[in-house]
Short mmCIF file of N, CA and C and ligand atoms in Angstrom, two decimals:
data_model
loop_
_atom_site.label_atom_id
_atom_site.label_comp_id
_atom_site.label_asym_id
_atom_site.label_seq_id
_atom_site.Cartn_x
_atom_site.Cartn_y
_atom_site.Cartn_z
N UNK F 19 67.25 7.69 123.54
CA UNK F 19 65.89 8.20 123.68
C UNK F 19 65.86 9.58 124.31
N UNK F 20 66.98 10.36 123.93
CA UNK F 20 66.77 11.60 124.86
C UNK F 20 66.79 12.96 123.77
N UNK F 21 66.30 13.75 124.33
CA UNK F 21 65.91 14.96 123.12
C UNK F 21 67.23 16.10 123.09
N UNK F 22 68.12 15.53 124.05
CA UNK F 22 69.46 16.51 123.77
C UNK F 22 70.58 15.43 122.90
N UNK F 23 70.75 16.20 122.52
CA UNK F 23 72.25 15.28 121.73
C UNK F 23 73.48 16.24 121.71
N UNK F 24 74.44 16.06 120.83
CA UNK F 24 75.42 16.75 120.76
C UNK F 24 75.68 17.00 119.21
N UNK F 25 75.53 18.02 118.86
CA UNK F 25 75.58 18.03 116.98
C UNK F 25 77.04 17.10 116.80
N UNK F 26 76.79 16.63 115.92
CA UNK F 26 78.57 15.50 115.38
C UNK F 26 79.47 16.85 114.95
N UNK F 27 78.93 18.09 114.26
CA UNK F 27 79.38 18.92 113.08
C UNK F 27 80.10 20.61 114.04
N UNK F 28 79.55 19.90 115.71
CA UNK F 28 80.14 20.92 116.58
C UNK F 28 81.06 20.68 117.73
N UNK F 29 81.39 19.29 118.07
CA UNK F 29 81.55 19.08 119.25
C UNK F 29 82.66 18.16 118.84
N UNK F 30 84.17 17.83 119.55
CA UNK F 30 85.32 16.83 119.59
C UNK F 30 84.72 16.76 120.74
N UNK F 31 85.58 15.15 120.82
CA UNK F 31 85.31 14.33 122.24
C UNK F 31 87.07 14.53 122.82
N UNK F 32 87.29 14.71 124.44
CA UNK F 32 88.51 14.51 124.63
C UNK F 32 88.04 13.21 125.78
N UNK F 33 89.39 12.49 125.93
CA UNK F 33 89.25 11.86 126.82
C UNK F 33 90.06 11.67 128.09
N UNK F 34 89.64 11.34 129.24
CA UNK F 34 90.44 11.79 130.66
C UNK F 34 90.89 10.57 130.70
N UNK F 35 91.77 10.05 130.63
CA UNK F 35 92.34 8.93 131.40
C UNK F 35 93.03 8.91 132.72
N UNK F 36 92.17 8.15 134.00
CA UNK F 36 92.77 9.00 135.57
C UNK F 36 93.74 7.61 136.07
N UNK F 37 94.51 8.17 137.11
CA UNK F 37 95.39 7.14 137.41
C UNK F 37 95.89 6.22 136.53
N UNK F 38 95.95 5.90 135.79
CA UNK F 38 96.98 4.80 134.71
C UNK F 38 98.19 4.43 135.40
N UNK F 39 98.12 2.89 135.27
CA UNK F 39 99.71 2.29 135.79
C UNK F 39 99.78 1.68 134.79
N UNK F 40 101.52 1.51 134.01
CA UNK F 40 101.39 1.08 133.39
C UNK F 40 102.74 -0.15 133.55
N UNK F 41 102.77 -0.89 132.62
CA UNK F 41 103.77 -2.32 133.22
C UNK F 41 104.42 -2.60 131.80
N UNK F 42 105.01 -4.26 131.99
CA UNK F 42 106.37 -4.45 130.83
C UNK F 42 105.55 -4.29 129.49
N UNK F 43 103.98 -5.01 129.59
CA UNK F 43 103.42 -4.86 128.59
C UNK F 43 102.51 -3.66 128.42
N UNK F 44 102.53 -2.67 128.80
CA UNK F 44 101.83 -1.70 128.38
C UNK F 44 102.31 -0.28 128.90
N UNK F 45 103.46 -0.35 128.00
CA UNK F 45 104.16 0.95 128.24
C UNK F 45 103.50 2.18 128.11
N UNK F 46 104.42 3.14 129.26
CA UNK F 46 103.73 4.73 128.85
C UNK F 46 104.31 5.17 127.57
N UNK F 47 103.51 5.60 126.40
CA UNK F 47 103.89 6.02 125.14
C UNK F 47 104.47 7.02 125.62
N UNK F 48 105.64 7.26 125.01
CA UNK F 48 106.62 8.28 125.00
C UNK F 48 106.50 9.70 124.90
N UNK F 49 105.84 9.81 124.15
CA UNK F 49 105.64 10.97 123.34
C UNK F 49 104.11 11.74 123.92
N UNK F 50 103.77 10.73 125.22
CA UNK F 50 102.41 12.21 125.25
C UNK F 50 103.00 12.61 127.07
N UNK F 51 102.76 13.58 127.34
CA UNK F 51 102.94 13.95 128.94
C UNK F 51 101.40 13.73 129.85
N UNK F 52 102.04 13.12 130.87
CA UNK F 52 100.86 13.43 131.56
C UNK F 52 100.19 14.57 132.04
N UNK F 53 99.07 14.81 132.93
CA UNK F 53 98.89 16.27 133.00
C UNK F 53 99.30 16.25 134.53
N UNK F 54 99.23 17.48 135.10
CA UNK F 54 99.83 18.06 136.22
C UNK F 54 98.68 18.28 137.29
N UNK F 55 97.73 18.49 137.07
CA UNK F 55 96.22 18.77 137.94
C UNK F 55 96.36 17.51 138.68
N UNK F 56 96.64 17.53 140.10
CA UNK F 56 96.07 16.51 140.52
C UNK F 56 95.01 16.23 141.32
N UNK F 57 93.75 17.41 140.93
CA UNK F 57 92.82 17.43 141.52
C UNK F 57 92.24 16.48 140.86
N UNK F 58 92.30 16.04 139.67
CA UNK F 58 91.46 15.10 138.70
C UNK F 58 91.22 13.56 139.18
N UNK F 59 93.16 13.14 139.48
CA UNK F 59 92.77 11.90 140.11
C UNK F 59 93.02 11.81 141.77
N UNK F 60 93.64 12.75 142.27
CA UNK F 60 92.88 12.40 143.66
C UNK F 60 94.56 11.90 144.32
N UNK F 61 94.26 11.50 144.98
CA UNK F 61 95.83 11.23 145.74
C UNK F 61 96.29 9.61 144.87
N UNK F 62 95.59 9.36 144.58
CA UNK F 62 96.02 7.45 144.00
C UNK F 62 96.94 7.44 143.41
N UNK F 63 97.42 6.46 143.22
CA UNK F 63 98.46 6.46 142.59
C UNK F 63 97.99 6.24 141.10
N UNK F 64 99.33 6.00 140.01
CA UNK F 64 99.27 6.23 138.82
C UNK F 64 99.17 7.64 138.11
N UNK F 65 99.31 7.90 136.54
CA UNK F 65 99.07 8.92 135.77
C UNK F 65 98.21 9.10 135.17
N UNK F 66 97.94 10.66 135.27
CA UNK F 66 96.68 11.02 134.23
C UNK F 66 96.77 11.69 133.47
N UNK F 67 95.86 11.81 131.92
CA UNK F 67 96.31 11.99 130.64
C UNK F 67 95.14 12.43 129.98
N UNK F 68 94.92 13.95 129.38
CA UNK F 68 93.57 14.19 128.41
C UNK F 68 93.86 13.70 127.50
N UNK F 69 93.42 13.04 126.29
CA UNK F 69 93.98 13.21 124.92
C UNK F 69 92.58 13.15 124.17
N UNK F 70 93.11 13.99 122.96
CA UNK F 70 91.64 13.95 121.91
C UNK F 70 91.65 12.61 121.66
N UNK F 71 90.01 12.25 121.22
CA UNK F 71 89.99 11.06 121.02
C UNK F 71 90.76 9.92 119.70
N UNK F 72 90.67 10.42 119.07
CA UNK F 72 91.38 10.51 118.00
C UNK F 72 93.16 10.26 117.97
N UNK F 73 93.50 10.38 119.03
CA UNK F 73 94.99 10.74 119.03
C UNK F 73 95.16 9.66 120.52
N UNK F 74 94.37 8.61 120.93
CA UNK F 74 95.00 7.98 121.61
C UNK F 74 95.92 6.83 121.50
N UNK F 75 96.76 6.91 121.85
CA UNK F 75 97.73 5.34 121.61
C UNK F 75 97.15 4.20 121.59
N UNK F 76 97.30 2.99 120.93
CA UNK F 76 96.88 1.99 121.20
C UNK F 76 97.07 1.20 122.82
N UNK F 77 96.49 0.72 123.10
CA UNK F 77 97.11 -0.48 124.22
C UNK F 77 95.42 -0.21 125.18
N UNK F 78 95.41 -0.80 126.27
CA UNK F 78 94.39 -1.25 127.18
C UNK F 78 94.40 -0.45 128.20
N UNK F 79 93.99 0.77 127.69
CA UNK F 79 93.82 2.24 128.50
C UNK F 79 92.63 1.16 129.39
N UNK F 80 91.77 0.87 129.47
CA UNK F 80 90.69 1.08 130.27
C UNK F 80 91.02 0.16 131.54
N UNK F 81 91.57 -0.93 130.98
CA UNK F 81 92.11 -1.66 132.38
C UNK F 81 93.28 -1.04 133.21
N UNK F 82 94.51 -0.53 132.17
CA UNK F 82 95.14 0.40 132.84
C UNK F 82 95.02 1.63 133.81
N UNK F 83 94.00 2.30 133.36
CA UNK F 83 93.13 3.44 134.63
C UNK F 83 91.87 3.24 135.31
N UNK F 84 91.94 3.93 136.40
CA UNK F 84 90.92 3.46 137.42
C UNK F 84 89.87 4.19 136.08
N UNK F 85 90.12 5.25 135.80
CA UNK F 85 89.18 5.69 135.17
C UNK F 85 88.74 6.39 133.85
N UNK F 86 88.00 5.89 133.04
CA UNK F 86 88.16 6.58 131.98
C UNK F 86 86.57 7.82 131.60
N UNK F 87 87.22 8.60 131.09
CA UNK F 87 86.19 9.51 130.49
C UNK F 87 86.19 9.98 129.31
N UNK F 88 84.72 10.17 128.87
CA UNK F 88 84.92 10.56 127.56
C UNK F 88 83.75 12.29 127.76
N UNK F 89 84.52 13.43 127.21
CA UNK F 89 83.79 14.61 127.57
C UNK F 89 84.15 15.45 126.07
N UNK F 90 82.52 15.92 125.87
CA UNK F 90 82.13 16.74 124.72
C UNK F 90 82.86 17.85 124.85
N UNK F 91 83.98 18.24 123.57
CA UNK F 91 83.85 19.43 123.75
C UNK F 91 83.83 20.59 122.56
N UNK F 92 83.69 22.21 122.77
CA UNK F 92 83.70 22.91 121.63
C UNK F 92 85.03 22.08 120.30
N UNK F 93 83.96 22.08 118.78
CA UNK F 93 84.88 21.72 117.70
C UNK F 93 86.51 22.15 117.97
N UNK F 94 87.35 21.78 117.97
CA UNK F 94 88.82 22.37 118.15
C UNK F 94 89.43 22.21 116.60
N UNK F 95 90.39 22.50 116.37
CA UNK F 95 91.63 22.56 115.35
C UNK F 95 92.46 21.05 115.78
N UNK F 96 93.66 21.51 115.31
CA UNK F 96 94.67 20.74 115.23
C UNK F 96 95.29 20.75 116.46
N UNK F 97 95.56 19.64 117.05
CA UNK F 97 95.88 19.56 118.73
C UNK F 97 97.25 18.81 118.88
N UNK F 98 98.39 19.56 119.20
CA UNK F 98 99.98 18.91 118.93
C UNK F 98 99.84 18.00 120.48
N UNK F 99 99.49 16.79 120.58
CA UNK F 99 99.70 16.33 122.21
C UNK F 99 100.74 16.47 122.19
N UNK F 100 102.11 16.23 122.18
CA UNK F 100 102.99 15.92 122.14
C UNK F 100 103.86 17.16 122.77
N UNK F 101 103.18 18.22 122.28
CA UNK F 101 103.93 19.57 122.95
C UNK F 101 103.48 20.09 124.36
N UNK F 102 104.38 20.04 124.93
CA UNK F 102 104.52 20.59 126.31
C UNK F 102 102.99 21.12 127.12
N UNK F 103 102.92 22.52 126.22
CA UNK F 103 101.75 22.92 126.86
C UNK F 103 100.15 22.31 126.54
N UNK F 104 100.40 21.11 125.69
CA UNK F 104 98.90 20.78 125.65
C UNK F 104 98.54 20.35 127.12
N UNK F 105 99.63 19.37 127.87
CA UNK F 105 99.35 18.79 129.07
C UNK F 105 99.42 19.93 130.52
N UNK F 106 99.79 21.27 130.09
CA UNK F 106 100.03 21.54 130.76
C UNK F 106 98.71 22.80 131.22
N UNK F 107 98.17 23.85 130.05
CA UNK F 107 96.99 24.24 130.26
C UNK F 107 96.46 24.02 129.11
N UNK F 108 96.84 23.61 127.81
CA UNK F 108 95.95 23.65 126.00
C UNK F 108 94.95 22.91 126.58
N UNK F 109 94.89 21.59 127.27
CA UNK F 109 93.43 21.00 127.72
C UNK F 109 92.99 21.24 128.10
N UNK F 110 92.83 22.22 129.08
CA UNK F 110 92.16 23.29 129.77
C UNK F 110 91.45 24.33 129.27
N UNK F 111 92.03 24.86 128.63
CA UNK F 111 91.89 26.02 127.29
C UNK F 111 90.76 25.47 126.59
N UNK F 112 90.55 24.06 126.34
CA UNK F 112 89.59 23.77 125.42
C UNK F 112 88.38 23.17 126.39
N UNK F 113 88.50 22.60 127.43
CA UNK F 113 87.21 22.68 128.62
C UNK F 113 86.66 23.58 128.75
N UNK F 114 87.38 24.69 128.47
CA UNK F 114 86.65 25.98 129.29
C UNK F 114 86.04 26.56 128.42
N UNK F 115 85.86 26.06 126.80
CA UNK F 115 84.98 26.53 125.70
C UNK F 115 84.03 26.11 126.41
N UNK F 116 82.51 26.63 125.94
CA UNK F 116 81.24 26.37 125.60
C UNK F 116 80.90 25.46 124.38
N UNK F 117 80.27 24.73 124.89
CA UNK F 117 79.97 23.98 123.27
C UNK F 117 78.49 23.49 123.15
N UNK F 118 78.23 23.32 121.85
CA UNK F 118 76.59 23.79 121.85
C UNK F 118 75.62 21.89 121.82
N UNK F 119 74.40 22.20 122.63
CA UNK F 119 73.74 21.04 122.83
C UNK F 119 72.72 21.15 121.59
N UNK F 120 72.35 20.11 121.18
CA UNK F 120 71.29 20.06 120.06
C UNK F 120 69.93 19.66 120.87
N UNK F 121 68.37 20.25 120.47
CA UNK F 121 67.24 20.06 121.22
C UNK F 121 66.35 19.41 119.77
N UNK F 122 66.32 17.94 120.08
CA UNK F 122 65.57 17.54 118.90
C UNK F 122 64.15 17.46 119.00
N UNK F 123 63.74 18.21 118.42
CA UNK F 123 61.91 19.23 118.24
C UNK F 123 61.08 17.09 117.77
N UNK F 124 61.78 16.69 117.41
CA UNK F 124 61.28 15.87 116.39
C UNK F 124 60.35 14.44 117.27
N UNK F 125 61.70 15.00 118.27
CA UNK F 125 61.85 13.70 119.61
C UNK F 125 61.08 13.77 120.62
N UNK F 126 59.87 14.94 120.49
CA UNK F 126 58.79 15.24 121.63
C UNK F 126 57.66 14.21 121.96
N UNK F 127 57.50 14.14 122.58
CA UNK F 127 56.25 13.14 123.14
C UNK F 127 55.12 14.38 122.45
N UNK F 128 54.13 13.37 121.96
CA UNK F 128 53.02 13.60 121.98
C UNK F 128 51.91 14.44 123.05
N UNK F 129 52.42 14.47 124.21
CA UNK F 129 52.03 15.04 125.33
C UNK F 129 52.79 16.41 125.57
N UNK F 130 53.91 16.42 124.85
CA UNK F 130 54.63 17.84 125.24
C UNK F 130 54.04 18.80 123.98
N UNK F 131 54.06 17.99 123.04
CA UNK F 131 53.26 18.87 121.16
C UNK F 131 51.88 19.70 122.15
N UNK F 132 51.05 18.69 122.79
CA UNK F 132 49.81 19.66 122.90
C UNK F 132 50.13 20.84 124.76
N UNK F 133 50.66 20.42 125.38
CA UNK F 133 51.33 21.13 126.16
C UNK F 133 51.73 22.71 125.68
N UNK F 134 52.42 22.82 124.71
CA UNK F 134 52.93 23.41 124.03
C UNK F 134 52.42 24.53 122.78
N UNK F 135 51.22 23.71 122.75
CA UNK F 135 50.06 24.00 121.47
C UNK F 135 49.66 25.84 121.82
N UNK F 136 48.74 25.76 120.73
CA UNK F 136 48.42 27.40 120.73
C UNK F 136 47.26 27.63 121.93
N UNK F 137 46.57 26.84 122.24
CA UNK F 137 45.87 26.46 122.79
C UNK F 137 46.25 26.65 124.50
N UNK F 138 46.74 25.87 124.65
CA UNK F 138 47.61 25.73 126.06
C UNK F 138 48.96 26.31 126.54
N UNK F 139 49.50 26.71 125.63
CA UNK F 139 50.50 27.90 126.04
C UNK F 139 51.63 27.55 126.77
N UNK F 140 52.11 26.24 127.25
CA UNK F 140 52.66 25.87 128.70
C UNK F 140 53.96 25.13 128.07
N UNK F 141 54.52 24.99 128.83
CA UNK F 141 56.08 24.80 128.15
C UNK F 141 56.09 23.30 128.94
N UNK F 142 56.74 22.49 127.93
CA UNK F 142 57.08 21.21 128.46
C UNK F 142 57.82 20.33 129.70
N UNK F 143 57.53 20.10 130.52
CA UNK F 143 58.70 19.38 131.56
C UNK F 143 58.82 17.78 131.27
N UNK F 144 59.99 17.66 131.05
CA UNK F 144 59.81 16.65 130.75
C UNK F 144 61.13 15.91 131.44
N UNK F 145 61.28 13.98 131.94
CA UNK F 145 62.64 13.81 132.18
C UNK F 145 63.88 13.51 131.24
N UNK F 146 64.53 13.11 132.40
CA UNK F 146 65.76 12.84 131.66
C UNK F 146 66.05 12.46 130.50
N UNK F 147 65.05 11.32 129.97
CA UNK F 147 64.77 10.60 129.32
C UNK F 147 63.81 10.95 127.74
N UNK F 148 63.13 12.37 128.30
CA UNK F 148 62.38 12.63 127.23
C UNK F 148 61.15 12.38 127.29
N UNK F 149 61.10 11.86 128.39
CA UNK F 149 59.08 11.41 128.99
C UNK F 149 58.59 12.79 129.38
N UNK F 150 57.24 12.73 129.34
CA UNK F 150 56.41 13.93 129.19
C UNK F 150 56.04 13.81 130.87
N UNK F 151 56.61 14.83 131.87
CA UNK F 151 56.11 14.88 133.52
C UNK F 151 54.89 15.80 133.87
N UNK F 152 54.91 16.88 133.39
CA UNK F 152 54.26 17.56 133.41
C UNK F 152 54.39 18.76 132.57
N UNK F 153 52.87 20.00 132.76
CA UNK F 153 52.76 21.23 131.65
C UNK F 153 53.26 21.98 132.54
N UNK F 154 54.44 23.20 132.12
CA UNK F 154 54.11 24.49 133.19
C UNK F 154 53.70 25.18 132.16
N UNK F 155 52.51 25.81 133.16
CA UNK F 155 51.71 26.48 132.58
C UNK F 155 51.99 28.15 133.10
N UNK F 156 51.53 28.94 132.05
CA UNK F 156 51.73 30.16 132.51
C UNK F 156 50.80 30.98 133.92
N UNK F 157 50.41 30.52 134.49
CA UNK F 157 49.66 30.56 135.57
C UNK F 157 50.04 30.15 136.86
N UNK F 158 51.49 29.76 136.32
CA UNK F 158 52.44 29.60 137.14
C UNK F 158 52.74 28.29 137.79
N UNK F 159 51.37 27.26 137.53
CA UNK F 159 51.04 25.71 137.97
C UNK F 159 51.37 24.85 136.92
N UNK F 160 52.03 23.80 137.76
CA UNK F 160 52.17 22.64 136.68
C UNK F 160 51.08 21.93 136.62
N UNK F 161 50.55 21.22 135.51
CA UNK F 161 49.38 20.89 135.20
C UNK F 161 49.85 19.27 135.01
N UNK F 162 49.29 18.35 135.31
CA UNK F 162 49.47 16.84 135.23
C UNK F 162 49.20 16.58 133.95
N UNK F 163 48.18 17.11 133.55
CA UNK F 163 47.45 17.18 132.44
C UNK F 163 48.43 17.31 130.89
N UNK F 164 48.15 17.46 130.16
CA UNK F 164 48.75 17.70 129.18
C UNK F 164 48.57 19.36 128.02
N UNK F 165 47.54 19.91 129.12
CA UNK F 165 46.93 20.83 128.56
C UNK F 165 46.63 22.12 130.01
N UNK F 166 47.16 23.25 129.48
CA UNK F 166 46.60 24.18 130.67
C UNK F 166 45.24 24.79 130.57
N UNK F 167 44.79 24.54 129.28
CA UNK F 167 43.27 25.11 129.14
C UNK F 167 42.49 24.05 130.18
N UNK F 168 42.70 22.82 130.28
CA UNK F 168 41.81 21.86 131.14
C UNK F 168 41.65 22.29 132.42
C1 LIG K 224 99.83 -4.92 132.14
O1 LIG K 224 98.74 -4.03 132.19
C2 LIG K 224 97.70 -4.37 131.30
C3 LIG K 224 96.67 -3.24 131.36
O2 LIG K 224 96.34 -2.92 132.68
C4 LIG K 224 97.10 -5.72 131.71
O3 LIG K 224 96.09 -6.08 130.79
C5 LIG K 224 98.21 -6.76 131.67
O4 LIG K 224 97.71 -7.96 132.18
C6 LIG K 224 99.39 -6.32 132.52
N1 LIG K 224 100.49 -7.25 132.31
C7 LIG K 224 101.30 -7.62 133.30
C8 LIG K 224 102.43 -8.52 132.90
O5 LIG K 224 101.12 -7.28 134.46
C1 LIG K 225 104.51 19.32 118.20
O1 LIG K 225 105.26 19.70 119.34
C2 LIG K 225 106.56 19.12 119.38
C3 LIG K 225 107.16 19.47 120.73
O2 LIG K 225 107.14 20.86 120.98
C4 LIG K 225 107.36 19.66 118.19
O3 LIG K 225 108.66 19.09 118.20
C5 LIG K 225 106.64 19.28 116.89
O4 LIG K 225 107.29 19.87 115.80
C6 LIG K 225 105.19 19.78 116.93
N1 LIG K 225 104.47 19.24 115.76
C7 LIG K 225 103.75 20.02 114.96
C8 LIG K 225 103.06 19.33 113.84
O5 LIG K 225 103.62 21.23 115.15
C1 LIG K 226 65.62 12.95 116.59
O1 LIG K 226 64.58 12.10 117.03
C2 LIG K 226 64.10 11.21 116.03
C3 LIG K 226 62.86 10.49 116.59
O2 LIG K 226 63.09 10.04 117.91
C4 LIG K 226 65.23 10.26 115.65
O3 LIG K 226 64.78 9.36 114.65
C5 LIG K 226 66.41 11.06 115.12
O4 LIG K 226 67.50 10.22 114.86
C6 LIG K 226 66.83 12.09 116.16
N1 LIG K 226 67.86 12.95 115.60
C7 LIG K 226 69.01 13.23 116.25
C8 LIG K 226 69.94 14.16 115.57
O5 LIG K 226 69.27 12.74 117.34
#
């Protein structure tokens, strides 16, 4: 229910996996490195690991790490985990893109349309959620109202 999204046609997902321990049954896959930042997970123990989403190993990441994340980011290319420097700054490299939010016009409350109107001039506030809080109006006041002409 919220009026930001993330275009599908702009944005890969990577994912943080923090602290990971892993045991007889849920080996560390071989082939990806962990990363080196250990500002991410903090003094705890275990390993931590970006990987595109797409490219994660099978097994029971989520019980395995204290923590998992999943974070939008600019469309990328072709991502070698496996090579050295992805773990070391390439994931980094691709955080530090910009990547673009979508504002769906479609998804407005009824209360932000006349807010907004030719009429009332006032730009929408609205929450988190997409609920209509109030007008700011060009007069510098927020208006409860739905309208700054009132
Ligand atoms: C190994 O770790 C996985 C994931 O955390 C867990 O589901 C499983 O029970 C553990 N197995 C053993 C033998 O500790
Ligand atoms: C990915 O990186 C590894 C390690 O540097 C290298 O051996 C492999 O050829 C690379 N794969 C591709 C598809 O570039
Ligand atoms: C935009 O909002 C409409 C109405 O809430 C919804 O049906 C549609 O799926 C939304 N589009 C996107 C791209 O989120």
């Amino acid at each position: 229910g919220s009026l930001l999204y993330f275009p599908d046609s702009t944005v890969d997902y990577l994912i943080l996996f923090i602290g990971c321990i892993f045991n007889s049954t849920f080996h560390q896959p071989s082939y990806i490195r962990p990363i080196s930042c250990e500002s991410f997970a903090g003094p705890g123990p275990g390993l931590s690991f970006v990987l595109p989403d797409d490219a994660v190993p099978a097994g029971n990441w989520v019980q395995a790490c204290s923590q998992v994340i999943q974070l939008p980011v600019h469309k990328y290319g072709e991502i070698n985990v496996t090579h050295p420097g992805w773990a070391n700054s390439g994931y980094a490299s691709v955080l530090r893109q910009e990547f673009q939010l979508g504002w769906n016009e479609s998804g407005k409350p009824p209360a932000c349309i006349q807010c907004e109107g030719s009429n009332s001039k006032g730009r929408c506030g609205h929450s988190r959620t997409g609920d209509f809080i109030g007008c700011l109006c060009p007069d510098g006041r927020v208006h409860s109202d739905d309208n700054c002409d009132k």
